[in-house]
mmCIF file of C-alpha atoms in Angstrom:
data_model
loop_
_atom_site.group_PDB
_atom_site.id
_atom_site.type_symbol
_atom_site.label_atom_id
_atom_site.label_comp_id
_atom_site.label_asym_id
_atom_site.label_seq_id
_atom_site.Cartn_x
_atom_site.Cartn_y
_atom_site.Cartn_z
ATOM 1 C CA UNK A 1107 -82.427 -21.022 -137.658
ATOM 2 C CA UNK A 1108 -85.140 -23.983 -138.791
ATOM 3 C CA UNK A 1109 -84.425 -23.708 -142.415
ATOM 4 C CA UNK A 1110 -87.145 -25.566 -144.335
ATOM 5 C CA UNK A 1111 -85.789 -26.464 -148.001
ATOM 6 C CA UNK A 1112 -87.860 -27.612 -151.260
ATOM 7 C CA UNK A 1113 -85.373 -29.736 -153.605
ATOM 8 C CA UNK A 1114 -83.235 -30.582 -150.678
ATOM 9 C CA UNK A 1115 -81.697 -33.620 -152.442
ATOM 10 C CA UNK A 1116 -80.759 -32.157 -155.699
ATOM 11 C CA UNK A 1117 -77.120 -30.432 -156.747
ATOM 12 C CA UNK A 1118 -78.244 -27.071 -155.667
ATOM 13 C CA UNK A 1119 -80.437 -27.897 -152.650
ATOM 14 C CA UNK A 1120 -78.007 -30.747 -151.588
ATOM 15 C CA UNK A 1121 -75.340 -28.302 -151.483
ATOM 16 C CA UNK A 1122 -77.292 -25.868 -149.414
ATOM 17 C CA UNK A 1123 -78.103 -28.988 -147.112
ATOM 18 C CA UNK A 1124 -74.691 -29.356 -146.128
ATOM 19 C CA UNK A 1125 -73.897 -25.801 -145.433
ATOM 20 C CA UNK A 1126 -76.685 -24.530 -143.385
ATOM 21 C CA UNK A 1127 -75.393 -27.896 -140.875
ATOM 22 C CA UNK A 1128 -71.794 -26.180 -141.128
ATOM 23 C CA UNK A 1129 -73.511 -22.688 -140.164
ATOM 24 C CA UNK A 1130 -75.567 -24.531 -137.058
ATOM 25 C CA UNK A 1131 -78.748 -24.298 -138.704
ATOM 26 C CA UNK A 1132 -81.237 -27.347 -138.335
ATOM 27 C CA UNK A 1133 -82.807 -28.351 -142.033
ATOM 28 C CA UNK A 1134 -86.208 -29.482 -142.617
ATOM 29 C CA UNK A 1135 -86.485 -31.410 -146.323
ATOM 30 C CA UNK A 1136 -89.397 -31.092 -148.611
ATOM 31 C CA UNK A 1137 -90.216 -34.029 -150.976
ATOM 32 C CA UNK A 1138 -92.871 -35.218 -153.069
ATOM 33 C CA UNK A 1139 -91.875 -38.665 -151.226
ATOM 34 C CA UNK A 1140 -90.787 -37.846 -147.850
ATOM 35 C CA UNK A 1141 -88.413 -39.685 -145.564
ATOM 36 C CA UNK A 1142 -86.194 -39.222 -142.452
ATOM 37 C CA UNK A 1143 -87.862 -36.769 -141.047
ATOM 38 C CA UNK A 1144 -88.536 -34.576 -144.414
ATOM 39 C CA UNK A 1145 -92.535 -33.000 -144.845
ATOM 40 C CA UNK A 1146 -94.456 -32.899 -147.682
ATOM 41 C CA UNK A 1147 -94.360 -31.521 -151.088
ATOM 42 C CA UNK A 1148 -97.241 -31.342 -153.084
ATOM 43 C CA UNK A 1149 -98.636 -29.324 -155.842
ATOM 44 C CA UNK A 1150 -101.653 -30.369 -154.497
ATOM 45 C CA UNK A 1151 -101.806 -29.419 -151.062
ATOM 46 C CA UNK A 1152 -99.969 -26.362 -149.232
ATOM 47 C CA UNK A 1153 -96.663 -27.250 -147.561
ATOM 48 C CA UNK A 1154 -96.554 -27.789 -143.486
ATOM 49 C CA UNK A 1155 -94.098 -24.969 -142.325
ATOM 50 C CA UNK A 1156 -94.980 -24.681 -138.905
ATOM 51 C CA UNK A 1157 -92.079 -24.020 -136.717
ATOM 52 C CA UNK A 1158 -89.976 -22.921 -139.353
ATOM 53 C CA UNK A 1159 -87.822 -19.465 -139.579
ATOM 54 C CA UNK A 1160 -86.963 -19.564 -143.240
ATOM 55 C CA UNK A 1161 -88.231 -21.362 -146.297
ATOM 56 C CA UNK A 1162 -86.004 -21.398 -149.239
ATOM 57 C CA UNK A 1163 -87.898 -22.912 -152.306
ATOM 58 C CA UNK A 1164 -85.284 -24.632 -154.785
ATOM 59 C CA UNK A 1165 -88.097 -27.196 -156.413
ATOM 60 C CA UNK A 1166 -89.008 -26.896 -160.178
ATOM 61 C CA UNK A 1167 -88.155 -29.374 -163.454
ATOM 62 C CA UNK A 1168 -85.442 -29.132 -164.910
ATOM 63 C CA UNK A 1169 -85.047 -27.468 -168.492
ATOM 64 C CA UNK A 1170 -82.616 -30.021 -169.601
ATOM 65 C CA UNK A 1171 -84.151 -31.983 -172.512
ATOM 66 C CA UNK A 1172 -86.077 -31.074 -175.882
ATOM 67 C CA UNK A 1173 -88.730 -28.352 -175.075
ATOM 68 C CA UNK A 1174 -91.709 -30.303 -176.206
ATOM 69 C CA UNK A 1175 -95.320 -29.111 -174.928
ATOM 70 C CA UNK A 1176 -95.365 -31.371 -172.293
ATOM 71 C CA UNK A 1177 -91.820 -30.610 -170.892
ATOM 72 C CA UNK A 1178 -92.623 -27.016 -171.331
ATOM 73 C CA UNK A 1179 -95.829 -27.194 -169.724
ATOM 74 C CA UNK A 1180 -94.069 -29.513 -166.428
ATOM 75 C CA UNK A 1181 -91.399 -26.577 -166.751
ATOM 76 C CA UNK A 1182 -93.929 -23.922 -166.000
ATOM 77 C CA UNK A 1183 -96.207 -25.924 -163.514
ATOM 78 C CA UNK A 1184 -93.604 -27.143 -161.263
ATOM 79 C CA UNK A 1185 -92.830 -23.656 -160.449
ATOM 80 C CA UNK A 1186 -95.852 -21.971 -160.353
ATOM 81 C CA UNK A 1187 -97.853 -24.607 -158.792
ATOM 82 C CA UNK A 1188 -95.028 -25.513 -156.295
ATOM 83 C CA UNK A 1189 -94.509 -22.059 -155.247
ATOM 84 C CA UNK A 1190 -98.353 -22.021 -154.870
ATOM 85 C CA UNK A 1191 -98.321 -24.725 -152.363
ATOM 86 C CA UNK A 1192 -95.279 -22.964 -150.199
ATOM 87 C CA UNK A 1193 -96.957 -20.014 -150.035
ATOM 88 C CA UNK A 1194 -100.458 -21.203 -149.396
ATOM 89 C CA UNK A 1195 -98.761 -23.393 -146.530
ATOM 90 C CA UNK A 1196 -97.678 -19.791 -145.090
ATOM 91 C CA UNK A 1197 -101.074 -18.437 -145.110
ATOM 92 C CA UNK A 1198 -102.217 -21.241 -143.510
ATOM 93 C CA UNK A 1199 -99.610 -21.214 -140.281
ATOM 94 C CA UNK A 1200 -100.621 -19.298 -137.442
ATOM 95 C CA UNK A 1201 -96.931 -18.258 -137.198
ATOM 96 C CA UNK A 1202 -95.287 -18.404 -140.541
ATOM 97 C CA UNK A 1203 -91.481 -18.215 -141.437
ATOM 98 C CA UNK A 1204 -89.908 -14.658 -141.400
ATOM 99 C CA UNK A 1205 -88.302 -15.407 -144.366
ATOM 100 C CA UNK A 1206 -89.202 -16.738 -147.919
ATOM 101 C CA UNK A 1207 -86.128 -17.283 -150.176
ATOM 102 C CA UNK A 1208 -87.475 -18.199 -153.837
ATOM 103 C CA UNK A 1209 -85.261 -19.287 -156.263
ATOM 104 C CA UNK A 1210 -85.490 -17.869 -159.524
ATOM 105 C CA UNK A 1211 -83.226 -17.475 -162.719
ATOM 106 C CA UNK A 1212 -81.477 -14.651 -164.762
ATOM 107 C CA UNK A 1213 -83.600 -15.883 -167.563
ATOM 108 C CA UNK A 1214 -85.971 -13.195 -166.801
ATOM 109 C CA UNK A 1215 -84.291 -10.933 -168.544
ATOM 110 C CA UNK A 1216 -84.576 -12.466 -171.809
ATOM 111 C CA UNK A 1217 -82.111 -12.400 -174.311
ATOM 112 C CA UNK A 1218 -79.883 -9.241 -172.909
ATOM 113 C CA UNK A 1219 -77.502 -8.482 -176.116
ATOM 114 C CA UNK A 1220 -74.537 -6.544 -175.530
ATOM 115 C CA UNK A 1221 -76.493 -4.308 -172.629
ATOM 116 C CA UNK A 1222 -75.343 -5.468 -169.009
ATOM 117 C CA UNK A 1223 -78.075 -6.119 -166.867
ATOM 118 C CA UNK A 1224 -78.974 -5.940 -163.179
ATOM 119 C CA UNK A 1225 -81.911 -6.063 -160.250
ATOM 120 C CA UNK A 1226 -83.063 -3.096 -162.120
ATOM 121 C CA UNK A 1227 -83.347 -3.485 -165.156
ATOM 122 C CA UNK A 1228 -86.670 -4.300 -167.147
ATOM 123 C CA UNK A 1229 -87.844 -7.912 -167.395
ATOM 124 C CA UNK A 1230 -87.523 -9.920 -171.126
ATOM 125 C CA UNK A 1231 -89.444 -11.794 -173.006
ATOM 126 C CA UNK A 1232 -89.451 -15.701 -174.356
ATOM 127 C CA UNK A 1233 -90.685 -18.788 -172.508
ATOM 128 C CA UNK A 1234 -88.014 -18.888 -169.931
ATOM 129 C CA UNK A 1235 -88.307 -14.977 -168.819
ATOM 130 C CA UNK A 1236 -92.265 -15.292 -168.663
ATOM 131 C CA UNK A 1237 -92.029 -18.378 -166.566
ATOM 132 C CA UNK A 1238 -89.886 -16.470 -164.524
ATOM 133 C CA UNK A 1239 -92.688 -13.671 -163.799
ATOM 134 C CA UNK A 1240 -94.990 -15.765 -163.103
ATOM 135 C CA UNK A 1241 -92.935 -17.930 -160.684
ATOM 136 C CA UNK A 1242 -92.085 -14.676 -158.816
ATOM 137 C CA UNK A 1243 -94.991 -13.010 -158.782
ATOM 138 C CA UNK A 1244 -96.824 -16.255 -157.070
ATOM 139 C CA UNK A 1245 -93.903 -15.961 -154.204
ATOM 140 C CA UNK A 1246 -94.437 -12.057 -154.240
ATOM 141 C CA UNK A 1247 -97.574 -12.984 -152.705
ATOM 142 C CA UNK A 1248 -96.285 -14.114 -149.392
ATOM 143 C CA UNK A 1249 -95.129 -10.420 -149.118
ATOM 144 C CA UNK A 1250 -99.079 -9.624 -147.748
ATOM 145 C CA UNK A 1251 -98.465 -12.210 -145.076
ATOM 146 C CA UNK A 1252 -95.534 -9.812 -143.598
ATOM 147 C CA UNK A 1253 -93.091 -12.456 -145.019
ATOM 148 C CA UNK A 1254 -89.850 -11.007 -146.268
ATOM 149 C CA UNK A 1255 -89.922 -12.310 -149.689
ATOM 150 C CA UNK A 1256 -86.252 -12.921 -151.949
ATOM 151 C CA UNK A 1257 -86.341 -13.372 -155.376
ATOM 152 C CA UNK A 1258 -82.627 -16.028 -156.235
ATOM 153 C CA UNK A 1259 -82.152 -15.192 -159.568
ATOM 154 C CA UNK A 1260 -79.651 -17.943 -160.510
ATOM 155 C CA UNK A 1261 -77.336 -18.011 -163.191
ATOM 156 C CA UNK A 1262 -75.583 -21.424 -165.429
ATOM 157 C CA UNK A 1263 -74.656 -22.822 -161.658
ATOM 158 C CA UNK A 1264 -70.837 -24.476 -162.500
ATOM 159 C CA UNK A 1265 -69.587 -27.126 -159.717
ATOM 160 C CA UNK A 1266 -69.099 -30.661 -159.386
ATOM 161 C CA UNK A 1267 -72.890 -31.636 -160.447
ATOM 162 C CA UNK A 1268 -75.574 -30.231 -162.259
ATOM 163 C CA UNK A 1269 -74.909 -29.593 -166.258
ATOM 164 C CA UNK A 1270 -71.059 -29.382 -165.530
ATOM 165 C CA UNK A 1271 -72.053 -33.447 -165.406
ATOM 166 C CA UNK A 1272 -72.843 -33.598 -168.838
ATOM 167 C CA UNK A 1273 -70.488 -30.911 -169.945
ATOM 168 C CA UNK A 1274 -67.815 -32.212 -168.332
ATOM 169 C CA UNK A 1275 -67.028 -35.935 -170.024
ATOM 170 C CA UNK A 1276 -67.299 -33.852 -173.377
ATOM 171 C CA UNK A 1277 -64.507 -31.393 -172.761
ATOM 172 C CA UNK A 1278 -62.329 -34.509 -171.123
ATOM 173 C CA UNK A 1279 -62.555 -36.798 -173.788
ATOM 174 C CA UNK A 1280 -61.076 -33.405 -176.092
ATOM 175 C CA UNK A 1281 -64.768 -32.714 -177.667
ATOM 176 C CA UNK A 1282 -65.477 -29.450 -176.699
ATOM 177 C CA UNK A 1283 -65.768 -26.638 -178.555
ATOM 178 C CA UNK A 1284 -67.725 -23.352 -178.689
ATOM 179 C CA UNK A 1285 -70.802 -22.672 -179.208
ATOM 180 C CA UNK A 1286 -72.257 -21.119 -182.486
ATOM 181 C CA UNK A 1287 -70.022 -17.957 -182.910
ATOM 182 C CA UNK A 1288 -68.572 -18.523 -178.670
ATOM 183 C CA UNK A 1289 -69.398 -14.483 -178.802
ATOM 184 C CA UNK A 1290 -72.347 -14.730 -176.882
ATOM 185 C CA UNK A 1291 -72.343 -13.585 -173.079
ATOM 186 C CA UNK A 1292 -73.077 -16.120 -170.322
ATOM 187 C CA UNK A 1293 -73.398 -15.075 -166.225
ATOM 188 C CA UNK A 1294 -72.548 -18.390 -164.525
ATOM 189 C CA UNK A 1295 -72.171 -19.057 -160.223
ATOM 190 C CA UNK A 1296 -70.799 -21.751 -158.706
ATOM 191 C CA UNK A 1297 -73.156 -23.865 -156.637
ATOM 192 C CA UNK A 1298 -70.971 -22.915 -153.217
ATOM 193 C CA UNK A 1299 -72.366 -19.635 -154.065
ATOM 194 C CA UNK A 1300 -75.622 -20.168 -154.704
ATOM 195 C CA UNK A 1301 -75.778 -21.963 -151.372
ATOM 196 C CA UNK A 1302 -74.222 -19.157 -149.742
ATOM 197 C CA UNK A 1303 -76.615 -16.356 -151.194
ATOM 198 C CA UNK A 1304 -79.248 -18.035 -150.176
ATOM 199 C CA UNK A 1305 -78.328 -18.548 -146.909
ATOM 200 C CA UNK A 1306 -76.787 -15.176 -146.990
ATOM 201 C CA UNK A 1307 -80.114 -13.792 -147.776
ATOM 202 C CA UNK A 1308 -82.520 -15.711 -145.371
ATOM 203 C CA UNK A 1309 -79.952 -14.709 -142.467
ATOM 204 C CA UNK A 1310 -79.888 -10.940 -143.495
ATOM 205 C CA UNK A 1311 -83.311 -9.058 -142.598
ATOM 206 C CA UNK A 1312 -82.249 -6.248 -144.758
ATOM 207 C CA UNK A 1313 -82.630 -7.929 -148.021
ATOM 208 C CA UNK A 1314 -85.497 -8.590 -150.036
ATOM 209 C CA UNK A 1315 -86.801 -8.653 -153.830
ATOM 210 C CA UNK A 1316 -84.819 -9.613 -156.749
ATOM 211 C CA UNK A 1317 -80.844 -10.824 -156.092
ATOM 212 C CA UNK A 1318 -78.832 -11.888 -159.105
ATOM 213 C CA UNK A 1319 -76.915 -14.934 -157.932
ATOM 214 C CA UNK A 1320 -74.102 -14.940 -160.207
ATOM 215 C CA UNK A 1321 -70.153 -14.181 -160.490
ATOM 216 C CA UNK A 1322 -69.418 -10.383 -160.453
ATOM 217 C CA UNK A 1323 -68.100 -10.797 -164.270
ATOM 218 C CA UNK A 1324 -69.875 -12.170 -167.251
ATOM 219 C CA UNK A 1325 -67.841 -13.891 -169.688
ATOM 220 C CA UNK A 1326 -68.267 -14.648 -173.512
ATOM 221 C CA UNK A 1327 -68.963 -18.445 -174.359
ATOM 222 C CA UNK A 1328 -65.506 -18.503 -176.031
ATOM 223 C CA UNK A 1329 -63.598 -17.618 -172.563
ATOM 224 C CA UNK A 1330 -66.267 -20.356 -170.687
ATOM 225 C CA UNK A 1331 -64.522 -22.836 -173.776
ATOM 226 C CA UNK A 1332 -60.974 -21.898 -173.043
ATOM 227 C CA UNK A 1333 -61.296 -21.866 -168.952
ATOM 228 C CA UNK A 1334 -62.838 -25.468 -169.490
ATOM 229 C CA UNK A 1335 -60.214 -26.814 -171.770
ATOM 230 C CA UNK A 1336 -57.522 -25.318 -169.389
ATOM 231 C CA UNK A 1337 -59.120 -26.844 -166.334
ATOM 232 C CA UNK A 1338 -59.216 -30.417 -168.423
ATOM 233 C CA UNK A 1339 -56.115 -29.761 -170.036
ATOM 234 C CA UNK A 1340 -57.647 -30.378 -173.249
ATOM 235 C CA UNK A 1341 -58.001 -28.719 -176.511
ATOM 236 C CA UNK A 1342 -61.174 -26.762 -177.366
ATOM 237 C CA UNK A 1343 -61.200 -26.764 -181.460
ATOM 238 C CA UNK A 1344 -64.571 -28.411 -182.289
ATOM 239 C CA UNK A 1345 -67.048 -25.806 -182.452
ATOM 240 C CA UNK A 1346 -70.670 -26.351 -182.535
ATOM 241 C CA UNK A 1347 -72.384 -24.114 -185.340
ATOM 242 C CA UNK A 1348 -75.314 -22.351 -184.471
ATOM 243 C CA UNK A 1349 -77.626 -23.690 -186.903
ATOM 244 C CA UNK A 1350 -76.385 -27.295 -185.772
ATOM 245 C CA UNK A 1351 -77.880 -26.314 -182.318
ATOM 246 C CA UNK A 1352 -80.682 -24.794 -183.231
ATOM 247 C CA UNK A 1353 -81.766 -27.994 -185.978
ATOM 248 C CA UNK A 1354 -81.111 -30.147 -182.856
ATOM 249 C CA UNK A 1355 -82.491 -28.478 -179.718
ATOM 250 C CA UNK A 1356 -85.130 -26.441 -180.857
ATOM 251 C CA UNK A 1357 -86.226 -23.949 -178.518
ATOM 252 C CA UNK A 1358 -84.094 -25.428 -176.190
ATOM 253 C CA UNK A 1359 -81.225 -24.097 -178.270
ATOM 254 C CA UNK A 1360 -82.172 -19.745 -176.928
ATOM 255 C CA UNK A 1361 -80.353 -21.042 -173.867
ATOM 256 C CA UNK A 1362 -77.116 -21.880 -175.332
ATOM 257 C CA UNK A 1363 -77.204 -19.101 -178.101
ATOM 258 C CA UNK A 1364 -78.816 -16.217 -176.617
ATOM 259 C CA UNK A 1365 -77.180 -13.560 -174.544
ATOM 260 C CA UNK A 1366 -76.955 -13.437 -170.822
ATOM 261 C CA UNK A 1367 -75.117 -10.420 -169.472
ATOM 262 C CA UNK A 1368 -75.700 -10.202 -165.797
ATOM 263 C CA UNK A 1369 -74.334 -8.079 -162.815
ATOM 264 C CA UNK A 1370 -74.878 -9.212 -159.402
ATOM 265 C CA UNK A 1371 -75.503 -5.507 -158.605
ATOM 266 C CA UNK A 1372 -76.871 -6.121 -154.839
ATOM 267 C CA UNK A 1373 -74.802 -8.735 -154.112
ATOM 268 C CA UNK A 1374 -72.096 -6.544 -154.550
ATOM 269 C CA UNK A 1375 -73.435 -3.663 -152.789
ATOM 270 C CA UNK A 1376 -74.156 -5.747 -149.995
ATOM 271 C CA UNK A 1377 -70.550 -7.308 -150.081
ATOM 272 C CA UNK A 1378 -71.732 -10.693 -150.469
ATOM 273 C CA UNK A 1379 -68.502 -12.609 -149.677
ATOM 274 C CA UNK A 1380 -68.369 -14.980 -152.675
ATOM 275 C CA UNK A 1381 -66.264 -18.156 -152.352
ATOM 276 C CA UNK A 1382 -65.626 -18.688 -156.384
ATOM 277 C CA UNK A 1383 -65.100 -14.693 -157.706
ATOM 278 C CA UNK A 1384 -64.116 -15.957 -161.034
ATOM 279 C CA UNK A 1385 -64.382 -18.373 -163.892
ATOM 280 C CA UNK A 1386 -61.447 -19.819 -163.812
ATOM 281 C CA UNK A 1387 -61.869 -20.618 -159.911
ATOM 282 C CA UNK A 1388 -65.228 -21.985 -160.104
ATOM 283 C CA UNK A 1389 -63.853 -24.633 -163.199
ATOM 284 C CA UNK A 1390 -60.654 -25.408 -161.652
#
């Protein structure tokens, strides 16, 4: 396949790069600054996809940093305008990609408690699950074009890169700790996987709408602390109170503290075959 990818050169899209070349697919970047070949990407103007079979769109801000209004408001725009301009590029192309794989996060959900959730479950509230909507329903469009349309809904993505870079030194230097009571769940993937779903996805014509890209077994925060400290052969006894984290990060601080109990129901059903099952192979 011609594989166009937004985000290319960042830890997920880089990743996904690599192994659509090991599958024999040929990769077309997008980039607000193009080079070597890549096209266009602009919230300004819709993307060039001609001759493409599949887009997967990875591109968006990241949340890392203090939510002020501005970061909040680049947070929403670079997903809803930049999944504006991908799908305006496929009502533009006389022949548009088959395929539309739009990434996506389990933050939809909201805060989940102790209730697992999966593709079917109802949608939550808070800034990061009403992005979410929004950035889905703008790729949902693309579904009156005849495009099959797949909604990546990624979890905390674990893997040399990403957070895990900034997590990382902490528990190696013997600094890490749990956070706020540790009790709270968290549905992580490693980045090989979310690579491989979306690939899986754009090759498989029988999927479409909402796929929950994370391991098939959420974990409490305290097990993520223990797996780390065993992978860094470190201790793990300076927690992080809650009301630390929240005094600090702000709003930010829902993504640490809240709940996030996830089941990759389809991917399951579909026997995705996962590369990194568990935590403690996806930290080792």
């Amino acid at each position: 396949m011609k594989i166009g990818i937004t985000g290319y050169t960042g830890f997920v899209g880089g990743r996904l790069t690599e192994m659509a070349g090991e599958c024999g697919h040929h990769v077309v970047g997008f980039s607000r600054h193009p080079k070597n070949g890549a096209r266009l990407f602009s919230f300004d103007q819709p993307c060039d996809v001609s001759g493409l079979d599949a887009v997967i769109h990875l591109a968006g801000e990241s949340i890392i940093g203090l939510w002020t209004e501005s970061k909040k408001r680049r947070i929403r725009e670079s997903r809803i305008l930049g999944t504006r301009s991908v799908v305006e590029g496929l009502e533009r192309s006389a022949n548009p990609p088959r395929v539309l794989i739009s990434a996506s996060a389990v933050g939809i959900y909201g805060d989940t408690g102790e209730t697992e959730v999966d593709e079917s479950s109802p949608l939550g509230s808070g800034f990061l699950a009403g992005v979410a909507r929004e950035w889905e329903a703008e790729a949902a469009r693309a579904e009156a074009l005849g495009v099959r349309v797949v909604f990546l809904r990624i979890g905390f993505v674990l893997g040399p890169g990403g957070a895990m870079k900034l997590i990382g030194p902490v528990f190696r230097a013997g600094l890490g700790g749990k956070l706020g009571s540790g009790r709270q769940w968290m549905s992580a993937v490693h980045v090989d996987d979310v690579a491989g779903m979306a690939l899986w996805a754009a090759e498989t014509s029988a999927l479409n709408g909402p796929i929950n890209a994370v391991m098939p077994d959420p974990f409490r925060n305290a097990d993520f602390t223990k797996a780390l400290g065993a992978a860094f052969h470190r201790p793990t006894i300076l927690p992080a109170p809650a009301f630390a984290i929240r005094l600090a990060l702000g709003e930010l601080s829902h993504v640490m503290l809240d709940n996030c109990r996830v089941r990759p129901s389809v991917a399951l059903r579909e026997s995705y075959p996962y590369h990194h099952r568990s935590l403690s192979d996806a930290v080792c």
